[in-house]
């Protein structure tokens, strides 16, 4: 895979930003110790962060993210002013500040185990400060908590959460990525219409009798024989708009609080990945439609956007761009979920079920299946892509008791957190 280095002017910019962050961190840690010490703290903090950033950038290789030690230094510097603000505004003691800083670091770590570990480390650090240095500043407590948490979690969790896969490459270099970004902060159900204005071609809203794939034959490979698929499963994929969907979400209890926060702060304002919280909400009804963009002249559909929204107000649930491609005798499905100036792609490998069903999974020994977060440069169209190995999903579509069903299961770092149960039935003509 071709990987390019970032432009040379990116290093001076990052070092300058590191100086600013270091100065703020240094002044936060020394706040209350007198003006001269605060100034010295700001200067020392700026110098330390600048040196750290310069060394990390000099040693960074193409296709790598900055070294772990430099990321730890930066996270410690970022939490210090936040700790100072918590102490200044609330007067909280070391235990409270430690728990809050640890909880924040754990949530940012994404891994469920880190979410639990963060507050525990914060509690231990806060208790230690209460016993040994009760009047320590909140900035020092927060910085120490994050330092301890990041160091401990690095020793325990050695598999990477994200990997820099490619930097500033062309779209054709990453066939498993759907490089279609949102050009506004809100994705919404009108995304494909807006995309058609940018790309050209013939736009069709709520296209009749189309599927999320043109043909299951495009997915043929050693693990999948399209001729063995139940005709009803084939029809669903090739003529998706003939079917209506009922959905029952099954969230694990441990993920619900975090998902409620994510949904309120991210999903709804973004108009993307807004999954129903429970069955009662799903009973609002799911509207399923496919908007298409066809090449001008020949009418061949080039883009298929499967849009799922709530019936009562058309609030978006998912907006996904479905594509297929073949490499070395294998067929794949890649689904791109547009984000502002970015895209999250799920690339799945097909497998046959003994009962004539179809499995699409990211858990594969092949090189392409997986999940990828891609930034799309607005000027050049070049892609910078992160692989997200801790995320996994599997979609099973099958017929049971004469009814077409699907189960869409999601895991994060091996822990199941959501299953979407679908029932598909033909729309009334």
Coordinates of C-alpha atoms in Angstrom, one line a residue:
X1 CA 0.0 0.0 0.0
X2 CA 1.3 3.4 -0.9
X3 CA 1.8 5.7 2.1
X4 CA 2.9 9.3 1.9
X5 CA 4.4 11.6 4.5
X6 CA 2.6 14.6 5.7
X7 CA 3.7 18.0 4.2
X8 CA 6.8 19.5 5.8
X9 CA 5.0 22.5 7.1
X10 CA 2.9 20.2 9.4
X11 CA 5.8 19.8 11.8
X12 CA 6.3 23.5 12.6
X13 CA 2.6 23.9 13.1
X14 CA 2.3 21.0 15.5
X15 CA 5.4 22.2 17.5
X16 CA 3.8 25.7 17.7
X17 CA 0.6 24.2 19.0
X18 CA 2.5 22.0 21.5
X19 CA 4.2 25.2 22.8
X20 CA 0.8 26.8 23.5
X21 CA -0.6 23.7 25.2
X22 CA 2.5 23.3 27.3
X23 CA 2.4 26.9 28.4
X24 CA -1.2 26.6 29.5
X25 CA -0.5 23.3 31.3
X26 CA 2.6 24.7 33.1
X27 CA 0.7 27.8 34.2
X28 CA -2.2 25.7 35.4
X29 CA 0.1 23.4 37.5
X30 CA 1.9 26.4 39.1
X31 CA -1.2 28.5 39.6
X32 CA -1.4 30.0 43.1
X33 CA 2.4 29.9 43.6
X34 CA 3.1 33.5 42.7
X35 CA 3.5 35.3 39.4
X36 CA 7.1 34.6 38.8
X37 CA 6.7 30.9 39.4
X38 CA 3.6 30.8 37.1
X39 CA 5.6 32.5 34.3
X40 CA 8.5 30.0 34.9
X41 CA 6.0 27.1 34.8
X42 CA 4.5 28.4 31.5
X43 CA 7.9 28.7 29.9
X44 CA 9.1 25.3 31.2
X45 CA 5.8 23.7 30.0
X46 CA 6.1 25.2 26.6
X47 CA 9.7 24.1 26.2
X48 CA 9.0 20.5 27.4
X49 CA 6.0 20.0 25.1
X50 CA 7.9 21.6 22.1
X51 CA 10.9 19.2 22.6
X52 CA 8.6 16.2 23.1
X53 CA 6.7 17.1 19.9
X54 CA 9.8 17.7 17.9
X55 CA 11.5 14.4 18.9
X56 CA 8.3 12.4 18.3
X57 CA 7.8 13.9 14.9
X58 CA 11.4 13.4 13.9
X59 CA 11.2 9.7 14.9
X60 CA 7.8 9.2 13.4
X61 CA 7.8 6.9 10.3
X62 CA 5.4 7.0 7.4
X63 CA 2.2 5.1 8.2
X64 CA 2.7 5.5 12.0
X65 CA 1.0 7.6 14.6
X66 CA 3.2 9.5 17.1
X67 CA 5.0 7.4 19.7
X68 CA 3.0 6.3 22.8
X69 CA 5.2 8.3 25.2
X70 CA 4.6 11.5 23.3
X71 CA 0.8 10.9 23.3
X72 CA 1.0 10.3 27.1
X73 CA 2.9 13.6 27.5
X74 CA 0.3 15.5 25.5
X75 CA -2.7 14.0 27.3
X76 CA -1.1 14.9 30.7
X77 CA -0.7 18.5 29.4
X78 CA -4.2 18.7 28.2
X79 CA -5.8 17.5 31.4
X80 CA -3.9 19.9 33.7
X81 CA -5.9 23.0 32.8
X82 CA -9.2 21.1 33.0
X83 CA -8.2 19.9 36.5
X84 CA -7.4 23.5 37.5
X85 CA -10.8 24.6 36.2
X86 CA -12.6 21.8 38.2
X87 CA -10.8 22.8 41.4
X88 CA -11.4 26.5 40.8
X89 CA -15.1 26.2 40.0
X90 CA -16.1 23.5 42.5
X91 CA -13.5 23.5 45.2
X92 CA -13.4 19.7 44.9
X93 CA -10.7 17.8 46.7
X94 CA -8.1 15.3 45.4
X95 CA -10.4 12.3 45.4
X96 CA -13.2 13.9 43.4
X97 CA -10.7 15.5 40.9
X98 CA -8.9 12.2 40.5
X99 CA -12.1 10.2 39.9
X100 CA -13.3 12.8 37.3
X101 CA -10.0 12.9 35.5
X102 CA -9.7 9.1 35.5
X103 CA -13.3 8.7 34.3
X104 CA -12.7 11.2 31.4
X105 CA -9.5 9.4 30.4
X106 CA -11.2 6.1 30.5
X107 CA -14.1 7.3 28.3
X108 CA -11.7 8.8 25.8
X109 CA -9.9 5.4 25.7
X110 CA -13.2 3.9 24.3
X111 CA -12.3 0.3 25.4
X112 CA -14.9 -0.8 28.0
X113 CA -12.2 -2.1 30.3
X114 CA -10.6 1.3 30.2
X115 CA -13.9 3.0 31.1
X116 CA -13.9 0.9 34.3
X117 CA -10.2 1.3 35.0
X118 CA -10.1 5.1 34.7
X119 CA -12.2 6.0 37.7
X120 CA -10.5 3.3 39.8
X121 CA -7.0 4.7 39.0
X122 CA -8.4 8.2 39.8
X123 CA -9.8 7.1 43.1
X124 CA -6.4 5.5 44.1
X125 CA -4.4 8.6 43.0
X126 CA -6.9 11.0 44.7
X127 CA -6.7 9.0 47.9
X128 CA -2.9 9.0 47.9
X129 CA -2.8 12.8 47.5
X130 CA -5.4 13.2 50.3
X131 CA -3.1 11.2 52.6
X132 CA 0.2 12.6 51.5
X133 CA -0.4 16.1 50.1
X134 CA -3.9 17.2 50.9
X135 CA -3.6 20.7 49.6
X136 CA -2.1 19.7 46.2
X137 CA -3.6 21.7 43.3
X138 CA -6.4 20.1 41.3
X139 CA -4.2 20.5 38.1
X140 CA -1.4 18.3 39.7
X141 CA -3.9 15.7 40.8
X142 CA -5.5 15.5 37.4
X143 CA -2.2 15.4 35.6
X144 CA -0.9 12.6 37.9
X145 CA -4.1 10.6 37.4
X146 CA -3.9 10.7 33.7
X147 CA -0.2 9.9 33.7
X148 CA -0.8 6.9 36.0
X149 CA -3.8 5.7 33.9
X150 CA -2.1 6.0 30.5
X151 CA 1.0 4.2 31.8
X152 CA -1.0 1.4 33.4
X153 CA -3.4 0.9 30.5
X154 CA -0.4 0.8 28.1
X155 CA 1.1 -2.0 30.1
X156 CA -2.2 -3.9 30.3
X157 CA -3.8 -3.4 26.9
X158 CA -1.1 -4.0 24.4
X159 CA -3.2 -4.4 21.3
X160 CA -3.7 -1.1 19.4
X161 CA -7.1 0.6 19.5
X162 CA -6.4 2.4 16.2
X163 CA -3.7 2.1 13.6
X164 CA -2.6 4.7 11.0
X165 CA -3.1 2.8 7.8
X166 CA -2.4 5.4 5.2
X167 CA -1.6 9.1 5.0
X168 CA -2.5 11.3 2.1
X169 CA -3.1 8.6 -0.5
X170 CA -5.5 8.4 -3.5
X171 CA -8.8 6.7 -3.2
X172 CA -7.9 3.9 -5.6
X173 CA -5.1 2.8 -3.2
X174 CA -7.7 1.9 -0.6
X175 CA -10.4 -0.1 -2.3
X176 CA -11.9 -1.2 1.0
X177 CA -12.7 2.5 1.9
X178 CA -15.8 4.4 0.7
X179 CA -14.3 7.9 0.4
X180 CA -17.6 9.9 0.4
X181 CA -17.7 12.5 3.1
X182 CA -20.3 14.9 4.3
X183 CA -19.5 18.5 3.3
X184 CA -21.6 20.0 6.1
X185 CA -21.8 19.3 9.8
X186 CA -25.2 17.5 9.4
X187 CA -25.5 14.4 7.3
X188 CA -29.2 13.7 7.4
X189 CA -31.6 12.0 5.0
X190 CA -30.8 14.5 2.2
X191 CA -27.2 13.4 1.9
X192 CA -27.4 11.6 -1.4
X193 CA -29.3 14.5 -3.0
X194 CA -26.6 16.9 -1.9
X195 CA -23.9 14.4 -3.1
X196 CA -25.6 14.3 -6.5
X197 CA -25.2 18.0 -6.9
X198 CA -21.5 17.7 -6.2
X199 CA -20.8 14.6 -8.4
X200 CA -23.3 15.1 -11.1
X201 CA -25.3 12.3 -12.6
X202 CA -29.0 11.6 -12.3
X203 CA -30.4 11.6 -8.8
X204 CA -33.4 9.4 -7.9
X205 CA -35.1 9.9 -4.5
X206 CA -36.7 6.8 -3.0
X207 CA -35.9 4.7 -6.1
X208 CA -38.3 1.9 -7.0
X209 CA -37.3 -1.7 -7.0
X210 CA -33.6 -1.4 -6.3
X211 CA -31.3 -3.2 -3.9
X212 CA -28.3 -2.3 -1.7
X213 CA -26.3 -4.5 -4.2
X214 CA -26.8 -4.9 -7.9
X215 CA -26.3 -8.7 -7.7
X216 CA -25.1 -11.2 -5.1
X217 CA -23.1 -12.8 -7.9
X218 CA -20.6 -10.0 -7.3
X219 CA -19.7 -11.5 -3.9
X220 CA -18.9 -15.0 -5.1
X221 CA -15.8 -16.5 -3.6
X222 CA -14.3 -19.5 -1.8
X223 CA -16.5 -19.0 1.3
X224 CA -19.7 -17.9 -0.5
X225 CA -21.7 -19.5 -3.3
X226 CA -24.5 -17.2 -4.5
X227 CA -26.3 -20.1 -6.2
X228 CA -27.0 -21.7 -2.8
X229 CA -28.7 -18.6 -1.3
X230 CA -32.4 -18.8 -0.5
X231 CA -34.3 -16.8 -3.2
X232 CA -35.9 -14.6 -0.5
X233 CA -32.5 -13.6 0.9
X234 CA -31.3 -12.8 -2.7
X235 CA -34.4 -10.8 -3.3
X236 CA -33.8 -8.7 -0.2
X237 CA -30.3 -7.8 -1.2
X238 CA -31.1 -7.1 -4.9
X239 CA -34.5 -5.5 -4.4
X240 CA -34.3 -4.1 -0.9
X241 CA -37.0 -1.5 -1.5
X242 CA -39.6 -4.2 -1.9
X243 CA -39.4 -4.8 1.9
X244 CA -40.4 -2.9 5.0
X245 CA -38.3 -3.3 8.2
X246 CA -39.2 -3.9 11.8
X247 CA -36.3 -3.5 14.2
X248 CA -35.8 -4.5 17.9
X249 CA -32.6 -3.2 19.4
X250 CA -31.0 -5.2 22.2
X251 CA -28.4 -3.1 24.0
X252 CA -26.2 -4.5 26.8
X253 CA -26.8 -2.8 30.1
X254 CA -23.2 -1.7 30.5
X255 CA -23.2 0.4 27.3
X256 CA -26.5 2.2 27.7
X257 CA -25.3 5.2 29.8
X258 CA -22.5 5.9 27.4
X259 CA -24.7 5.5 24.4
X260 CA -27.3 7.9 25.7
X261 CA -24.6 10.5 26.1
X262 CA -23.2 9.8 22.7
X263 CA -26.7 10.0 21.1
X264 CA -27.5 13.3 22.7
X265 CA -24.2 15.0 22.0
X266 CA -23.2 13.4 18.7
X267 CA -25.6 11.2 16.8
X268 CA -28.7 13.4 16.8
X269 CA -26.8 16.7 16.0
X270 CA -24.9 14.8 13.3
X271 CA -27.9 13.1 11.7
X272 CA -26.1 9.8 11.5
X273 CA -25.8 6.5 13.5
X274 CA -28.8 7.3 15.7
X275 CA -30.0 3.7 16.6
X276 CA -33.2 3.4 18.6
X277 CA -32.6 3.0 22.4
X278 CA -35.3 0.4 23.0
X279 CA -38.2 -1.4 21.5
X280 CA -40.7 1.2 22.5
X281 CA -38.8 3.8 20.5
X282 CA -38.5 1.4 17.5
X283 CA -42.3 1.2 17.5
X284 CA -42.3 4.7 16.0
X285 CA -41.7 2.7 12.8
X286 CA -38.7 2.5 10.5
X287 CA -38.8 4.0 7.0
X288 CA -36.4 2.3 4.6
X289 CA -35.6 3.7 1.2
X290 CA -32.7 3.9 -1.3
X291 CA -31.7 7.1 -3.0
X292 CA -29.5 6.5 -6.1
X293 CA -27.2 8.4 -8.4
X294 CA -26.8 7.1 -11.9
X295 CA -24.3 7.9 -14.5
X296 CA -25.6 10.5 -17.0
X297 CA -26.4 8.9 -20.3
X298 CA -26.4 5.2 -19.6
X299 CA -28.6 5.1 -16.5
X300 CA -26.3 2.7 -14.6
X301 CA -26.6 3.2 -10.9
X302 CA -23.2 4.2 -9.5
X303 CA -24.2 5.1 -5.9
X304 CA -26.8 3.5 -3.6
X305 CA -27.6 5.3 -0.4
X306 CA -29.7 3.2 2.0
X307 CA -31.5 5.6 4.3
X308 CA -33.3 4.4 7.4
X309 CA -35.3 6.9 9.4
X310 CA -38.2 7.1 11.9
X311 CA -41.6 7.2 10.2
X312 CA -43.1 9.9 12.3
X313 CA -40.6 12.7 11.6
X314 CA -38.0 11.3 9.2
X315 CA -35.3 11.6 11.8
X316 CA -32.3 9.8 10.4
X317 CA -31.1 6.5 11.9
X318 CA -28.5 5.4 9.4
X319 CA -27.3 6.9 6.1
X320 CA -25.1 4.4 4.4
X321 CA -23.5 4.2 1.0
X322 CA -23.4 0.5 -0.2
X323 CA -20.7 -0.7 -2.6
X324 CA -19.3 -4.0 -3.7
X325 CA -15.9 -4.8 -5.2
X326 CA -13.7 -7.8 -6.0
X327 CA -10.0 -8.5 -5.3
X328 CA -8.1 -11.8 -5.9
X329 CA -11.1 -13.9 -6.3
X330 CA -13.0 -12.6 -3.3
X331 CA -16.1 -10.3 -3.3
X332 CA -16.6 -7.7 -0.5
X333 CA -19.3 -5.3 0.6
X334 CA -18.1 -1.9 1.8
X335 CA -20.6 0.4 3.6
X336 CA -19.6 4.0 4.0
X337 CA -21.2 6.1 6.7
X338 CA -20.6 9.8 5.8
X339 CA -19.3 12.1 8.5
X340 CA -18.3 15.8 8.3
X341 CA -15.2 15.8 6.0
X342 CA -14.8 12.1 6.8
X343 CA -16.2 8.6 6.4
X344 CA -16.5 5.5 8.6
X345 CA -16.4 2.4 6.5
X346 CA -17.3 -1.2 7.4
X347 CA -15.9 -3.7 4.9
X348 CA -17.4 -7.1 5.2
X349 CA -16.7 -10.5 3.8
X350 CA -19.6 -12.8 2.7
X351 CA -20.0 -16.3 4.0
X352 CA -22.7 -18.9 3.2
X353 CA -25.1 -20.3 5.9
X354 CA -26.1 -23.9 5.7
X355 CA -29.8 -22.9 5.6
X356 CA -29.4 -20.7 2.5
X357 CA -28.8 -17.5 4.4
X358 CA -25.9 -15.0 4.0
X359 CA -23.4 -13.8 6.6
X360 CA -21.5 -10.6 6.2
X361 CA -18.7 -10.3 8.7
X362 CA -15.7 -8.1 9.5
X363 CA -14.1 -11.0 11.5
X364 CA -12.1 -12.6 8.7
X365 CA -8.5 -13.8 8.0
X366 CA -8.6 -11.8 4.8
X367 CA -6.8 -8.5 4.6
X368 CA -9.6 -6.2 3.6
X369 CA -12.5 -6.8 6.1
X370 CA -12.5 -4.4 9.0
X371 CA -13.5 -0.9 10.0
X372 CA -11.8 2.3 8.8
X373 CA -12.1 6.0 9.8
X374 CA -11.0 8.2 6.9
X375 CA -10.4 11.9 6.7
X376 CA -10.9 13.3 3.2
X377 CA -8.9 16.4 2.2
X378 CA -11.3 18.9 0.9
X379 CA -8.9 20.4 -1.6
X380 CA -7.0 17.3 -3.0
X381 CA -9.4 14.5 -2.2
X382 CA -6.5 12.6 -0.6
X383 CA -7.3 10.1 2.1
X384 CA -5.8 9.7 5.6
X385 CA -7.2 6.4 7.1
X386 CA -7.1 4.8 10.5
X387 CA -7.9 1.1 11.0
X388 CA -10.1 0.4 14.0
X389 CA -9.3 -3.2 14.9
X390 CA -11.2 -3.2 18.2
X391 CA -14.6 -2.9 16.4
X392 CA -16.3 -5.9 14.9
X393 CA -19.7 -6.7 13.4
X394 CA -21.6 -9.6 11.8
X395 CA -24.9 -9.5 9.9
X396 CA -26.8 -12.7 9.5
X397 CA -29.8 -12.7 7.0
X398 CA -31.8 -15.9 6.8
X399 CA -35.3 -17.3 6.6
X400 CA -37.0 -18.8 9.7
X401 CA -40.6 -20.0 9.9
X402 CA -41.2 -18.7 6.5
X403 CA -40.2 -15.2 7.5
X404 CA -37.1 -13.2 6.4
X405 CA -35.0 -12.2 9.4
X406 CA -31.7 -10.6 10.2
X407 CA -29.5 -10.3 13.2
X408 CA -26.8 -7.5 13.2
X409 CA -24.4 -8.0 16.1
X410 CA -21.7 -5.6 17.2
X411 CA -18.6 -6.0 19.5
X412 CA -16.0 -3.7 20.8
X413 CA -12.7 -5.3 21.9
X414 CA -14.4 -8.7 22.1
X415 CA -17.4 -7.5 24.2
X416 CA -20.8 -7.7 22.6
X417 CA -22.7 -4.4 23.1
X418 CA -25.6 -4.4 20.6
X419 CA -27.7 -6.8 18.5
X420 CA -30.3 -5.4 16.1
X421 CA -33.0 -7.9 15.4
X422 CA -34.8 -7.3 12.0
X423 CA -37.9 -8.7 10.5
X424 CA -38.4 -7.9 6.8
X425 CA -41.8 -8.2 5.1
X426 CA -42.9 -7.2 1.6
X427 CA -44.5 -3.8 1.3
X428 CA -48.1 -3.6 0.3
X429 CA -48.3 -2.9 -3.5

